[in-house]
Amino acid sequence: MVTAPIMSACETCVVRNRAICSALDTQEINALNQLGRRRAVTAGEPLIWEDDDSLLVANVIEGVLKLTTSTEDGREQIVGVAYPSDFIGRPFGHTTKASVVALTDARVCVFARSDFDRFAKEHPELEHKLLERTLAELDRTRSWMMLLGRKTAAEKIATFLLEMSDRLSDNVGCQVFPGPRPRFTLPFSRQQVADVLGLTIETVSRQFTRLKSEGVIELPSRREVEIIDRAALVGQAG
Amino acid sequence: MVTAPIMSACETCVVRNRAICSALDTQEINALNQLGRRRAVTAGEPLIWEDDDSLLVANVIEGVLKLTTSTEDGREQIVGVAYPSDFIGRPFGHTTKASVVALTDARVCVFARSDFDRFAKEHPELEHKLLERTLAELDRTRSWMMLLGRKTAAEKIATFLLEMSDRLSDNVGCQVFPGPRPRFTLPFSRQQVADVLGLTIETVSRQFTRLKSEGVIELPSRREVEIIDRAALVGQAG
DNA sequence: CGACATCTTTGACGGCGGTCAAGTTTCACA
DNA sequence: TGTGAAACTTGACCGCCGTCAAAGATGTCG
């Protein structure tokens, strides 16, 4: 569903100071605001299709989205996860190679790619923020390659749970109770965890069960995880 | 003919028009030239160490380099490969998470990271080029995640050979004879191919011999590959 | 030219994790 | 609260690919 742009919506935006928009002053952000619109995406709903013309870019305001690529025969790999204040889409390019689908209900701030490209080129500070963000994302993606190429299933799961506990400890909308026993709600189903880690759903399930029986984690419900023994996870993360 | 009093090395640089430097005019590039210096790196020699303070950035002039991350117990994953005109290093950051090692004898144009950062911030056109390059690298890295997480050994090898035949068909210093039967010299040992694909050296070797016995490729020497049946490779690439 | 080190290939074997097939739990919705 | 569908777990089996070991090929340097 689509809502009409709200005057000065940016000024009260919860990610105003963390997203790339933080590079802009009030006047500039009002100009950018004219180009974009807010959009709600419900869990499971796609925002961008793989191999589409790259028509949209967006900032995540609230919620979690997945970036995926697939083979023709249906195998899927999650190649990125976007949290609030993250930028999604492919500026300065012609096609995207990844689909973007909401994992939770989400709100995003979308722009036509061509509008955004033009605006960005005129605002070097914005491009600089985007560059820093892209470089950081590349770092993160590369360390994930290490995991996919060289880690065992047990190491993958341990690494994943530690990353989740870090990533979700901010205001991501997935209830977190920080402290010695971090507890959080996964934005992923078991199948999606498998798609992140390059495993099957059965292997993910077995590893979760093993960690639970070893007393390393607790699983209060399907989506909830409580880390009982963080040191053990670190030890198993490879 | 009289030589100009100050003739920067950049003006005759073979990657002058492909590297990020192409964003700069003659005056600007002379200024950048003052900050950098050329350096030869012999095959096997490291340029940047994993977890080092990010002190260097560089442009590749000639040769091929690998970016790797390792686990404590010595498993290695190649997370990127840099060809002529590619940019390496981590600007605007404090540490790098990847080592950079030359695969072939190489020549690079290195800068102190702090010098480069300062210069870049003053030259938006340069930052824009760097952004486009980083976005493209992120795309490539993500499609490699698909390979690492979801493809079989046979598919990995086929994909790898096709990518090599594309990448090396430019002036990379690895002799190439283009045409219906592309033939090239790999800049990788078998172990390094394994480190790119998340496999073992034995599996790589077995896949190579299989493709040879199927008549899909020819292996004139250890490092040389001739593609006999490109369509078969495409069919096996998943 | 010969000897040694290194890289690569090949073989035998086993285990990790994938596949297939039930069960079981959870949840949405009546 | 009952009911069905979807998500998850568990078990049995097996195949791909990793491990271990040894032989073969290639290159270097005396």
Coordinates of C-alpha atoms (C1' of nucleotides) in Angstrom, one line a residue:
Chain A
M1 CA 0.0 0.0 0.0
V2 CA 1.1 3.5 -0.7
T3 CA 0.8 6.7 1.4
A4 CA 1.1 10.2 0.1
P5 CA 4.4 11.9 1.0
I6 CA 4.1 13.8 4.3
M7 CA 5.6 17.2 4.5
S8 CA 8.8 17.1 6.5
A9 CA 8.3 13.5 7.4
C10 CA 12.1 13.2 7.3
E11 CA 12.5 15.5 10.3
T12 CA 10.8 13.1 12.6
C13 CA 12.1 10.0 10.9
V14 CA 13.5 7.5 13.4
V15 CA 16.5 6.7 11.2
R16 CA 17.1 10.4 10.4
N17 CA 20.5 10.4 12.1
R18 CA 21.7 6.9 11.1
A19 CA 20.7 6.5 7.5
I20 CA 22.6 8.1 4.7
C21 CA 20.2 11.1 5.0
S22 CA 22.3 12.2 8.0
A23 CA 24.6 13.7 5.4
L24 CA 22.0 16.3 4.5
D25 CA 20.9 19.5 6.1
T26 CA 17.2 20.5 6.6
Q27 CA 16.9 22.2 3.3
E28 CA 18.5 19.3 1.4
I29 CA 16.5 16.7 3.1
N30 CA 13.3 18.5 2.2
A31 CA 14.3 18.4 -1.4
L32 CA 15.0 14.7 -1.1
N33 CA 11.7 14.2 0.6
Q34 CA 10.0 15.5 -2.5
L35 CA 11.5 12.7 -4.5
G36 CA 10.6 9.8 -2.3
R37 CA 7.6 8.3 -0.6
R38 CA 7.0 6.1 2.3
R39 CA 5.8 2.6 1.8
A40 CA 4.7 -0.2 4.0
V41 CA 5.7 -3.7 3.1
T42 CA 4.1 -6.7 4.8
A43 CA 6.1 -9.8 5.8
G44 CA 6.7 -12.0 2.8
E45 CA 6.0 -9.2 0.3
P46 CA 8.6 -8.5 -2.4
L47 CA 9.9 -5.0 -2.9
I48 CA 12.3 -5.7 -5.8
W49 CA 12.6 -8.6 -8.2
E50 CA 15.8 -10.4 -9.2
D51 CA 16.9 -9.3 -12.7
D52 CA 14.4 -6.5 -12.8
D53 CA 15.5 -3.3 -14.2
S54 CA 16.8 -1.4 -11.2
L55 CA 13.9 1.0 -10.8
L56 CA 13.9 1.5 -7.1
V57 CA 16.2 2.3 -4.2
A58 CA 15.1 2.7 -0.6
N59 CA 16.1 3.4 2.9
V60 CA 14.8 0.9 5.6
I61 CA 12.9 2.7 8.3
E62 CA 11.6 -0.2 10.2
G63 CA 11.7 -4.0 9.9
V64 CA 14.0 -6.5 8.3
L65 CA 14.3 -7.5 4.7
K66 CA 16.3 -10.2 2.9
L67 CA 18.3 -9.9 -0.4
T68 CA 18.3 -13.2 -2.3
T69 CA 19.6 -14.7 -5.5
S70 CA 18.3 -18.0 -6.9
T71 CA 19.3 -20.6 -9.4
E72 CA 16.9 -21.6 -12.2
D73 CA 16.1 -24.8 -10.4
G74 CA 15.0 -23.0 -7.3
R75 CA 17.9 -23.1 -4.9
E76 CA 18.0 -19.9 -2.9
Q77 CA 20.8 -18.1 -1.2
I78 CA 20.2 -15.1 1.1
V79 CA 23.0 -12.7 0.2
G80 CA 22.2 -9.9 2.5
V81 CA 19.9 -8.7 5.2
A82 CA 18.8 -5.1 5.5
Y83 CA 17.9 -3.5 8.9
P84 CA 16.6 -0.1 9.8
S85 CA 18.7 2.7 8.4
D86 CA 20.2 0.4 5.8
F87 CA 20.1 1.4 2.1
I88 CA 18.8 -1.1 -0.4
G89 CA 18.8 -1.2 -4.2
R90 CA 21.4 -0.6 -6.9
P91 CA 22.1 3.0 -7.8
F92 CA 24.1 3.8 -10.9
G93 CA 23.4 0.4 -12.4
H94 CA 21.0 -1.1 -14.9
T95 CA 19.8 -4.3 -13.3
T96 CA 19.8 -5.8 -9.9
K97 CA 20.9 -9.3 -9.3
A98 CA 19.0 -9.8 -6.1
S99 CA 15.4 -9.8 -5.0
V100 CA 14.4 -7.9 -1.9
V101 CA 11.6 -9.4 0.2
A102 CA 10.4 -8.3 3.6
L103 CA 11.0 -10.8 6.4
T104 CA 8.9 -8.8 8.9
D105 CA 6.4 -6.1 8.4
A106 CA 8.5 -3.1 7.3
R107 CA 8.4 0.5 6.4
V108 CA 10.7 1.9 3.7
C109 CA 11.4 5.2 2.1
V110 CA 11.5 4.5 -1.7
F111 CA 12.9 6.6 -4.6
A112 CA 12.9 6.1 -8.3
R113 CA 16.4 5.1 -9.1
S114 CA 16.9 7.8 -11.7
D115 CA 15.7 10.5 -9.3
F116 CA 18.0 9.3 -6.6
D117 CA 21.0 9.0 -8.9
R118 CA 20.6 12.6 -10.1
F119 CA 20.1 13.9 -6.5
A120 CA 23.1 11.9 -5.2
K121 CA 25.5 13.2 -7.9
E122 CA 24.6 16.7 -6.8
H123 CA 25.2 16.0 -3.2
P124 CA 28.7 14.6 -2.6
E125 CA 28.1 14.3 1.1
L126 CA 25.3 11.9 0.5
E127 CA 27.4 9.9 -1.9
H128 CA 30.1 9.8 0.7
K129 CA 27.8 8.3 3.2
L130 CA 26.6 5.8 0.7
L131 CA 30.2 4.9 -0.1
E132 CA 31.0 4.3 3.5
R133 CA 28.0 2.1 3.9
T134 CA 28.7 0.1 0.8
L135 CA 32.3 -0.5 1.8
A136 CA 31.1 -1.7 5.2
E137 CA 28.6 -4.0 3.6
L138 CA 31.3 -5.4 1.3
D139 CA 33.4 -6.2 4.4
R140 CA 30.5 -8.0 6.0
T141 CA 29.7 -9.8 2.8
R142 CA 33.3 -11.0 2.5
S143 CA 33.4 -12.4 6.0
W144 CA 30.2 -14.2 5.2
M145 CA 32.0 -15.8 2.2
M146 CA 34.4 -17.3 4.6
L147 CA 31.5 -18.8 6.5
L148 CA 29.9 -20.2 3.4
G149 CA 33.1 -21.6 1.9
R150 CA 34.9 -23.0 4.9
K151 CA 32.8 -23.4 8.0
T152 CA 31.0 -26.6 9.1
A153 CA 27.3 -26.6 9.9
A154 CA 28.0 -26.3 13.7
E155 CA 30.3 -23.3 13.1
K156 CA 27.8 -21.7 10.8
I157 CA 25.0 -21.9 13.3
A158 CA 27.1 -20.6 16.2
T159 CA 28.4 -17.7 14.1
F160 CA 24.8 -17.0 13.0
L161 CA 23.4 -16.9 16.5
L162 CA 26.2 -14.5 17.7
E163 CA 25.7 -12.2 14.7
M164 CA 21.9 -12.2 15.4
S165 CA 22.4 -11.4 19.0
D166 CA 24.6 -8.4 18.0
R167 CA 22.5 -7.2 15.1
L168 CA 19.2 -7.4 16.9
S169 CA 20.3 -5.7 20.1
D170 CA 19.4 -2.4 18.5
N171 CA 16.0 -1.1 17.7
V172 CA 15.1 -3.5 15.0
G173 CA 11.6 -4.3 16.2
C174 CA 12.6 -7.8 17.3
Q175 CA 12.1 -7.7 21.0
V176 CA 15.5 -8.1 22.8
F177 CA 16.3 -8.4 26.4
P178 CA 19.9 -7.6 26.6
G179 CA 22.2 -8.7 29.5
P180 CA 24.2 -11.8 30.3
R181 CA 21.5 -13.9 28.7
P182 CA 20.6 -12.2 25.5
R183 CA 17.2 -13.2 24.2
F184 CA 15.7 -12.2 20.9
T185 CA 13.2 -13.1 18.3
L186 CA 14.6 -14.3 15.0
P187 CA 13.3 -12.5 11.9
F188 CA 13.9 -15.8 10.0
S189 CA 12.1 -19.1 9.7
R190 CA 14.2 -22.3 9.8
Q191 CA 14.2 -22.4 6.0
Q192 CA 15.5 -18.8 5.9
V193 CA 18.2 -19.6 8.3
A194 CA 19.2 -22.4 6.0
D195 CA 19.1 -20.0 3.1
V196 CA 21.5 -17.6 4.9
L197 CA 23.9 -20.3 5.9
G198 CA 23.9 -22.5 2.8
L199 CA 22.4 -25.5 4.6
T200 CA 19.2 -27.5 4.6
I201 CA 16.3 -26.9 6.9
E202 CA 16.9 -30.3 8.5
T203 CA 20.5 -29.6 9.3
V204 CA 19.6 -26.2 10.9
S205 CA 16.9 -27.9 13.0
R206 CA 19.3 -30.6 14.1
Q207 CA 22.0 -28.1 15.1
F208 CA 19.5 -26.0 17.0
T209 CA 18.3 -29.1 18.9
R210 CA 21.9 -30.1 19.6
L211 CA 22.8 -26.6 21.1
K212 CA 19.6 -26.8 23.2
S213 CA 20.5 -30.3 24.5
E214 CA 24.0 -29.1 25.3
G215 CA 22.5 -26.3 27.4
V216 CA 24.1 -23.6 25.2
I217 CA 20.8 -22.0 24.1
E218 CA 17.1 -22.2 25.0
L219 CA 14.3 -22.1 22.5
P220 CA 11.2 -20.7 24.2
S221 CA 9.3 -20.7 21.0
R222 CA 9.9 -21.2 17.3
R223 CA 11.3 -17.8 16.6
E224 CA 12.8 -17.0 20.0
V225 CA 16.3 -17.8 21.1
E226 CA 17.9 -17.3 24.5
I227 CA 21.7 -17.6 24.7
I228 CA 22.6 -19.4 27.9
D229 CA 26.3 -19.9 27.3
R230 CA 27.7 -17.3 25.0
A231 CA 31.3 -18.5 25.6
A232 CA 30.4 -21.9 24.3
L233 CA 28.9 -20.3 21.1
V234 CA 32.1 -18.3 20.6
G235 CA 34.1 -21.5 21.0
Q236 CA 32.1 -23.3 18.4
A237 CA 32.0 -20.4 15.9
G238 CA 35.3 -21.4 14.4
Chain B
M1 CA 61.2 16.6 -29.0
V2 CA 61.7 18.3 -25.6
T3 CA 60.3 16.5 -22.6
A4 CA 58.0 18.5 -20.3
P5 CA 59.7 19.6 -17.1
I6 CA 57.2 17.7 -14.9
M7 CA 55.6 14.7 -16.6
S8 CA 53.6 12.7 -14.1
A9 CA 53.8 8.9 -14.4
C10 CA 50.0 8.9 -14.4
E11 CA 49.7 10.4 -17.9
T12 CA 51.2 7.4 -19.5
C13 CA 49.7 4.9 -17.1
V14 CA 48.1 1.9 -18.9
V15 CA 45.1 2.0 -16.6
R16 CA 44.8 5.8 -16.7
N17 CA 41.4 5.6 -18.4
R18 CA 39.9 2.6 -16.6
A19 CA 40.9 3.1 -13.0
I20 CA 39.1 5.5 -10.7
C21 CA 41.7 8.0 -11.8
S22 CA 39.7 8.5 -14.9
A23 CA 37.5 10.8 -12.9
L24 CA 40.4 13.3 -12.6
D25 CA 41.7 16.0 -15.0
T26 CA 45.4 16.4 -15.6
Q27 CA 45.9 18.9 -12.8
E28 CA 44.1 16.8 -10.3
I29 CA 45.9 13.7 -11.3
N30 CA 49.2 15.4 -10.9
A31 CA 48.2 16.3 -7.4
L32 CA 47.2 12.7 -6.7
N33 CA 50.5 11.5 -8.2
Q34 CA 52.3 13.5 -5.5
L35 CA 50.7 11.4 -2.9
G36 CA 51.3 8.0 -4.3
R37 CA 54.1 5.9 -5.5
R38 CA 54.5 2.9 -7.7
R39 CA 55.5 -0.4 -6.3
A40 CA 56.4 -3.8 -7.8
V41 CA 55.1 -6.9 -6.0
T42 CA 56.4 -10.3 -6.9
A43 CA 54.2 -13.3 -7.1
G44 CA 53.5 -14.6 -3.6
E45 CA 54.4 -11.4 -1.9
P46 CA 51.9 -9.8 0.5
L47 CA 50.8 -6.2 0.2
I48 CA 48.4 -5.9 3.1
W49 CA 48.0 -8.2 6.1
E50 CA 44.7 -9.3 7.5
D51 CA 43.7 -7.3 10.6
D52 CA 46.4 -4.8 9.9
D53 CA 45.6 -1.2 10.5
S54 CA 44.4 -0.1 7.2
L55 CA 47.4 1.9 6.2
L56 CA 47.5 1.4 2.4
V57 CA 45.2 1.6 -0.5
A58 CA 46.2 1.1 -4.1
N59 CA 45.3 0.8 -7.7
V60 CA 46.4 -2.3 -9.6
I61 CA 48.4 -1.4 -12.7
E62 CA 49.4 -4.8 -13.8
G63 CA 49.1 -8.4 -12.5
V64 CA 46.5 -10.2 -10.4
L65 CA 46.2 -10.2 -6.6
K66 CA 44.1 -12.2 -4.2
L67 CA 42.1 -11.0 -1.1
T68 CA 41.8 -13.6 1.5
T69 CA 40.5 -14.2 5.0
S70 CA 41.6 -17.1 7.2
T71 CA 40.3 -18.8 10.4
E72 CA 42.7 -19.3 13.3
D73 CA 43.2 -22.9 12.4
G74 CA 44.5 -22.1 9.0
R75 CA 41.5 -22.5 6.7
E76 CA 41.7 -19.9 3.9
Q77 CA 39.0 -18.4 1.7
I78 CA 39.8 -16.2 -1.2
V79 CA 37.1 -13.4 -1.0
G80 CA 38.1 -11.4 -4.0
V81 CA 40.5 -11.1 -6.9
A82 CA 41.9 -7.8 -8.1
Y83 CA 42.8 -7.2 -11.7
P84 CA 44.4 -4.3 -13.5
S85 CA 42.5 -1.0 -12.9
D86 CA 40.9 -2.5 -9.7
F87 CA 41.1 -0.6 -6.5
I88 CA 42.3 -2.4 -3.3
G89 CA 42.3 -1.5 0.3
R90 CA 39.8 -0.1 2.7
P91 CA 39.4 3.7 2.7
F92 CA 37.5 5.4 5.5
G93 CA 38.0 2.5 7.8
H94 CA 40.3 1.5 10.6
T95 CA 41.2 -2.1 9.9
T96 CA 41.0 -4.4 7.0
K97 CA 39.6 -7.9 7.3
A98 CA 41.4 -9.3 4.3
S99 CA 45.0 -9.9 3.4
V100 CA 46.2 -8.9 -0.1
V101 CA 48.8 -11.1 -1.8
A102 CA 50.1 -11.0 -5.3
L103 CA 49.2 -14.1 -7.4
T104 CA 51.4 -13.0 -10.3
D105 CA 54.2 -10.4 -10.4
A106 CA 52.3 -7.2 -10.2
R107 CA 52.7 -3.4 -10.2
V108 CA 50.5 -1.2 -8.1
C109 CA 50.1 2.4 -7.3
V110 CA 50.0 2.8 -3.5
F111 CA 48.8 5.6 -1.3
A112 CA 48.8 6.1 2.5
R113 CA 45.2 5.6 3.4
S114 CA 45.0 8.9 5.3
D115 CA 46.3 10.8 2.3
F116 CA 43.9 9.1 0.0
D117 CA 40.9 9.7 2.2
R118 CA 41.7 13.4 2.4
F119 CA 42.2 13.7 -1.3
A120 CA 39.0 11.7 -2.1
K121 CA 36.8 13.8 0.1
E122 CA 37.9 16.9 -1.8
H123 CA 37.2 15.3 -5.2
P124 CA 33.6 14.1 -5.4
E125 CA 34.1 12.8 -8.9
L126 CA 36.8 10.4 -7.6
E127 CA 34.5 9.2 -4.8
H128 CA 31.8 8.7 -7.3
K129 CA 34.0 6.4 -9.4
L130 CA 35.0 4.6 -6.3
L131 CA 31.4 4.2 -5.3
E132 CA 30.4 2.7 -8.7
R133 CA 33.3 0.3 -8.4
T134 CA 32.5 -0.7 -4.9
L135 CA 28.8 -1.3 -5.8
A136 CA 29.9 -3.5 -8.8
E137 CA 32.3 -5.4 -6.6
L138 CA 29.5 -6.0 -4.1
D139 CA 27.3 -7.4 -6.9
R140 CA 30.0 -9.8 -7.9
T141 CA 30.7 -10.8 -4.3
R142 CA 27.0 -11.6 -3.8
S143 CA 26.8 -13.8 -6.8
W144 CA 29.8 -15.6 -5.5
M145 CA 28.0 -16.2 -2.2
M146 CA 25.3 -18.1 -4.2
L147 CA 28.1 -20.3 -5.6
L148 CA 29.7 -20.9 -2.3
G149 CA 26.4 -21.7 -0.5
R150 CA 24.4 -23.6 -3.0
K151 CA 26.4 -25.0 -5.8
T152 CA 28.0 -28.4 -6.2
A153 CA 31.7 -29.0 -6.9
A154 CA 31.0 -29.6 -10.6
E155 CA 28.9 -26.4 -10.8
K156 CA 31.6 -24.4 -9.0
I157 CA 34.3 -25.5 -11.4
A158 CA 32.2 -24.8 -14.5
T159 CA 31.3 -21.4 -13.2
F160 CA 34.9 -20.6 -12.3
L161 CA 36.2 -21.6 -15.7
L162 CA 33.6 -19.4 -17.5
E163 CA 34.4 -16.5 -15.2
M164 CA 38.1 -16.9 -15.8
S165 CA 37.7 -17.0 -19.5
D166 CA 35.7 -13.7 -19.3
R167 CA 38.0 -12.0 -16.9
L168 CA 41.2 -12.9 -18.5
S169 CA 40.2 -12.0 -22.0
D170 CA 41.4 -8.5 -21.2
N171 CA 44.9 -7.3 -20.8
V172 CA 45.6 -9.0 -17.6
G173 CA 49.0 -10.3 -18.5
C174 CA 47.8 -13.8 -18.7
Q175 CA 48.2 -14.8 -22.3
V176 CA 44.9 -15.3 -23.9
F177 CA 44.0 -16.6 -27.3
P178 CA 40.4 -15.5 -27.8
G179 CA 38.1 -17.1 -30.3
P180 CA 35.8 -20.1 -30.4
R181 CA 38.3 -22.0 -28.3
P182 CA 39.4 -19.6 -25.6
R183 CA 42.6 -20.5 -24.0
F184 CA 44.2 -18.8 -21.0
T185 CA 46.8 -19.2 -18.3
L186 CA 45.3 -19.4 -14.8
P187 CA 46.8 -17.0 -12.2
F188 CA 45.9 -19.7 -9.6
S189 CA 47.4 -22.9 -8.4
R190 CA 45.1 -25.8 -7.8
Q191 CA 45.1 -25.0 -4.1
Q192 CA 44.1 -21.4 -4.8
V193 CA 41.3 -22.5 -7.1
A194 CA 40.1 -24.6 -4.1
D195 CA 40.4 -21.5 -1.9
V196 CA 38.2 -19.5 -4.3
L197 CA 35.5 -22.1 -4.6
G198 CA 35.4 -23.5 -1.0
L199 CA 36.7 -26.9 -2.0
T200 CA 39.7 -29.0 -1.4
I201 CA 42.6 -29.3 -3.8
E202 CA 41.8 -33.0 -4.4
T203 CA 38.2 -32.2 -5.5
V204 CA 39.4 -29.5 -7.8
S205 CA 41.9 -31.8 -9.4
R206 CA 39.3 -34.5 -9.9
Q207 CA 36.8 -32.1 -11.4
F208 CA 39.5 -30.8 -13.9
T209 CA 40.4 -34.4 -15.0
R210 CA 36.7 -35.2 -15.3
L211 CA 36.1 -32.2 -17.6
K212 CA 39.2 -33.2 -19.6
S213 CA 38.1 -36.8 -20.0
E214 CA 34.6 -35.6 -21.1
G215 CA 36.3 -33.5 -23.8
V216 CA 35.0 -30.2 -22.4
I217 CA 38.4 -28.7 -21.7
E218 CA 42.0 -29.4 -22.5
L219 CA 44.9 -28.9 -20.1
P220 CA 48.0 -28.2 -22.1
S221 CA 50.0 -27.5 -18.9
R222 CA 49.4 -27.1 -15.2
R223 CA 48.2 -23.5 -15.5
E224 CA 46.8 -23.5 -19.0
V225 CA 43.2 -24.2 -19.8
E226 CA 41.6 -24.5 -23.2
I227 CA 37.8 -24.5 -23.4
I228 CA 36.7 -27.0 -26.1
D229 CA 33.0 -27.1 -25.4
R230 CA 31.8 -23.8 -23.9
A231 CA 28.2 -24.8 -24.1
A232 CA 28.8 -27.9 -22.0
L233 CA 30.4 -25.7 -19.3
V234 CA 27.4 -23.3 -19.4
G235 CA 25.2 -26.3 -19.0
Q236 CA 27.1 -27.5 -16.0
A237 CA 27.4 -24.1 -14.3
G238 CA 24.0 -24.4 -12.6
Chain C
dC1 C1' 72.2 -33.8 -16.3
dG2 C1' 70.6 -35.4 -11.9
dA3 C1' 68.5 -34.7 -7.4
dC4 C1' 65.3 -32.6 -4.6
dA5 C1' 61.3 -29.9 -3.4
dT6 C1' 56.9 -28.7 -4.8
dC7 C1' 52.7 -29.2 -7.1
dT8 C1' 49.3 -32.3 -8.9
dT9 C1' 47.0 -36.5 -9.6
dT10 C1' 44.9 -40.7 -8.2
dG11 C1' 43.1 -44.1 -5.0
dA12 C1' 40.7 -45.9 -0.9
dC13 C1' 37.8 -44.8 2.7
dG14 C1' 34.7 -42.5 5.8
dG15 C1' 31.8 -38.8 7.7
dC16 C1' 29.2 -34.6 7.3
dG17 C1' 25.4 -33.1 5.7
dG18 C1' 21.8 -33.8 2.1
dT19 C1' 17.5 -36.5 0.8
dC20 C1' 13.4 -38.7 1.7
dA21 C1' 9.8 -39.8 4.7
dA22 C1' 7.1 -39.7 8.8
dG23 C1' 5.7 -37.6 13.0
dT24 C1' 4.9 -33.5 15.9
dT25 C1' 4.1 -28.8 17.2
dT26 C1' 2.3 -24.3 16.3
dC27 C1' -0.7 -21.1 14.5
dA28 C1' -4.5 -19.0 11.9
dC29 C1' -9.1 -18.9 11.6
dA30 C1' -13.5 -20.6 12.0
Chain D
dT1 C1' -12.1 -24.3 21.3
dG2 C1' -11.7 -27.3 17.2
dT3 C1' -9.6 -28.0 12.8
dG4 C1' -6.5 -27.9 9.0
dA5 C1' -2.4 -26.2 7.0
dA6 C1' 2.1 -24.8 7.5
dA7 C1' 6.3 -25.1 10.0
dC8 C1' 9.4 -27.7 12.5
dT9 C1' 11.6 -32.0 14.3
dT10 C1' 13.2 -36.5 14.1
dG11 C1' 14.8 -40.8 12.0
dA12 C1' 16.9 -43.8 8.4
dC13 C1' 19.8 -43.9 4.7
dC14 C1' 23.2 -42.6 1.4
dG15 C1' 26.2 -39.8 -1.7
dC16 C1' 29.2 -36.0 -2.3
dC17 C1' 33.2 -34.4 -1.0
dG18 C1' 36.7 -34.3 2.6
dT19 C1' 40.7 -36.9 4.6
dC20 C1' 44.6 -39.6 4.4
dA21 C1' 48.1 -41.7 1.8
dA22 C1' 51.1 -42.5 -2.0
dA23 C1' 52.5 -42.1 -6.7
dG24 C1' 53.5 -39.2 -10.6
dA25 C1' 54.7 -34.8 -12.9
dT26 C1' 57.0 -30.4 -13.1
dG27 C1' 60.5 -27.0 -12.1
dT28 C1' 64.8 -25.4 -9.9
dC29 C1' 69.4 -25.4 -8.8
dG30 C1' 73.6 -27.5 -8.0

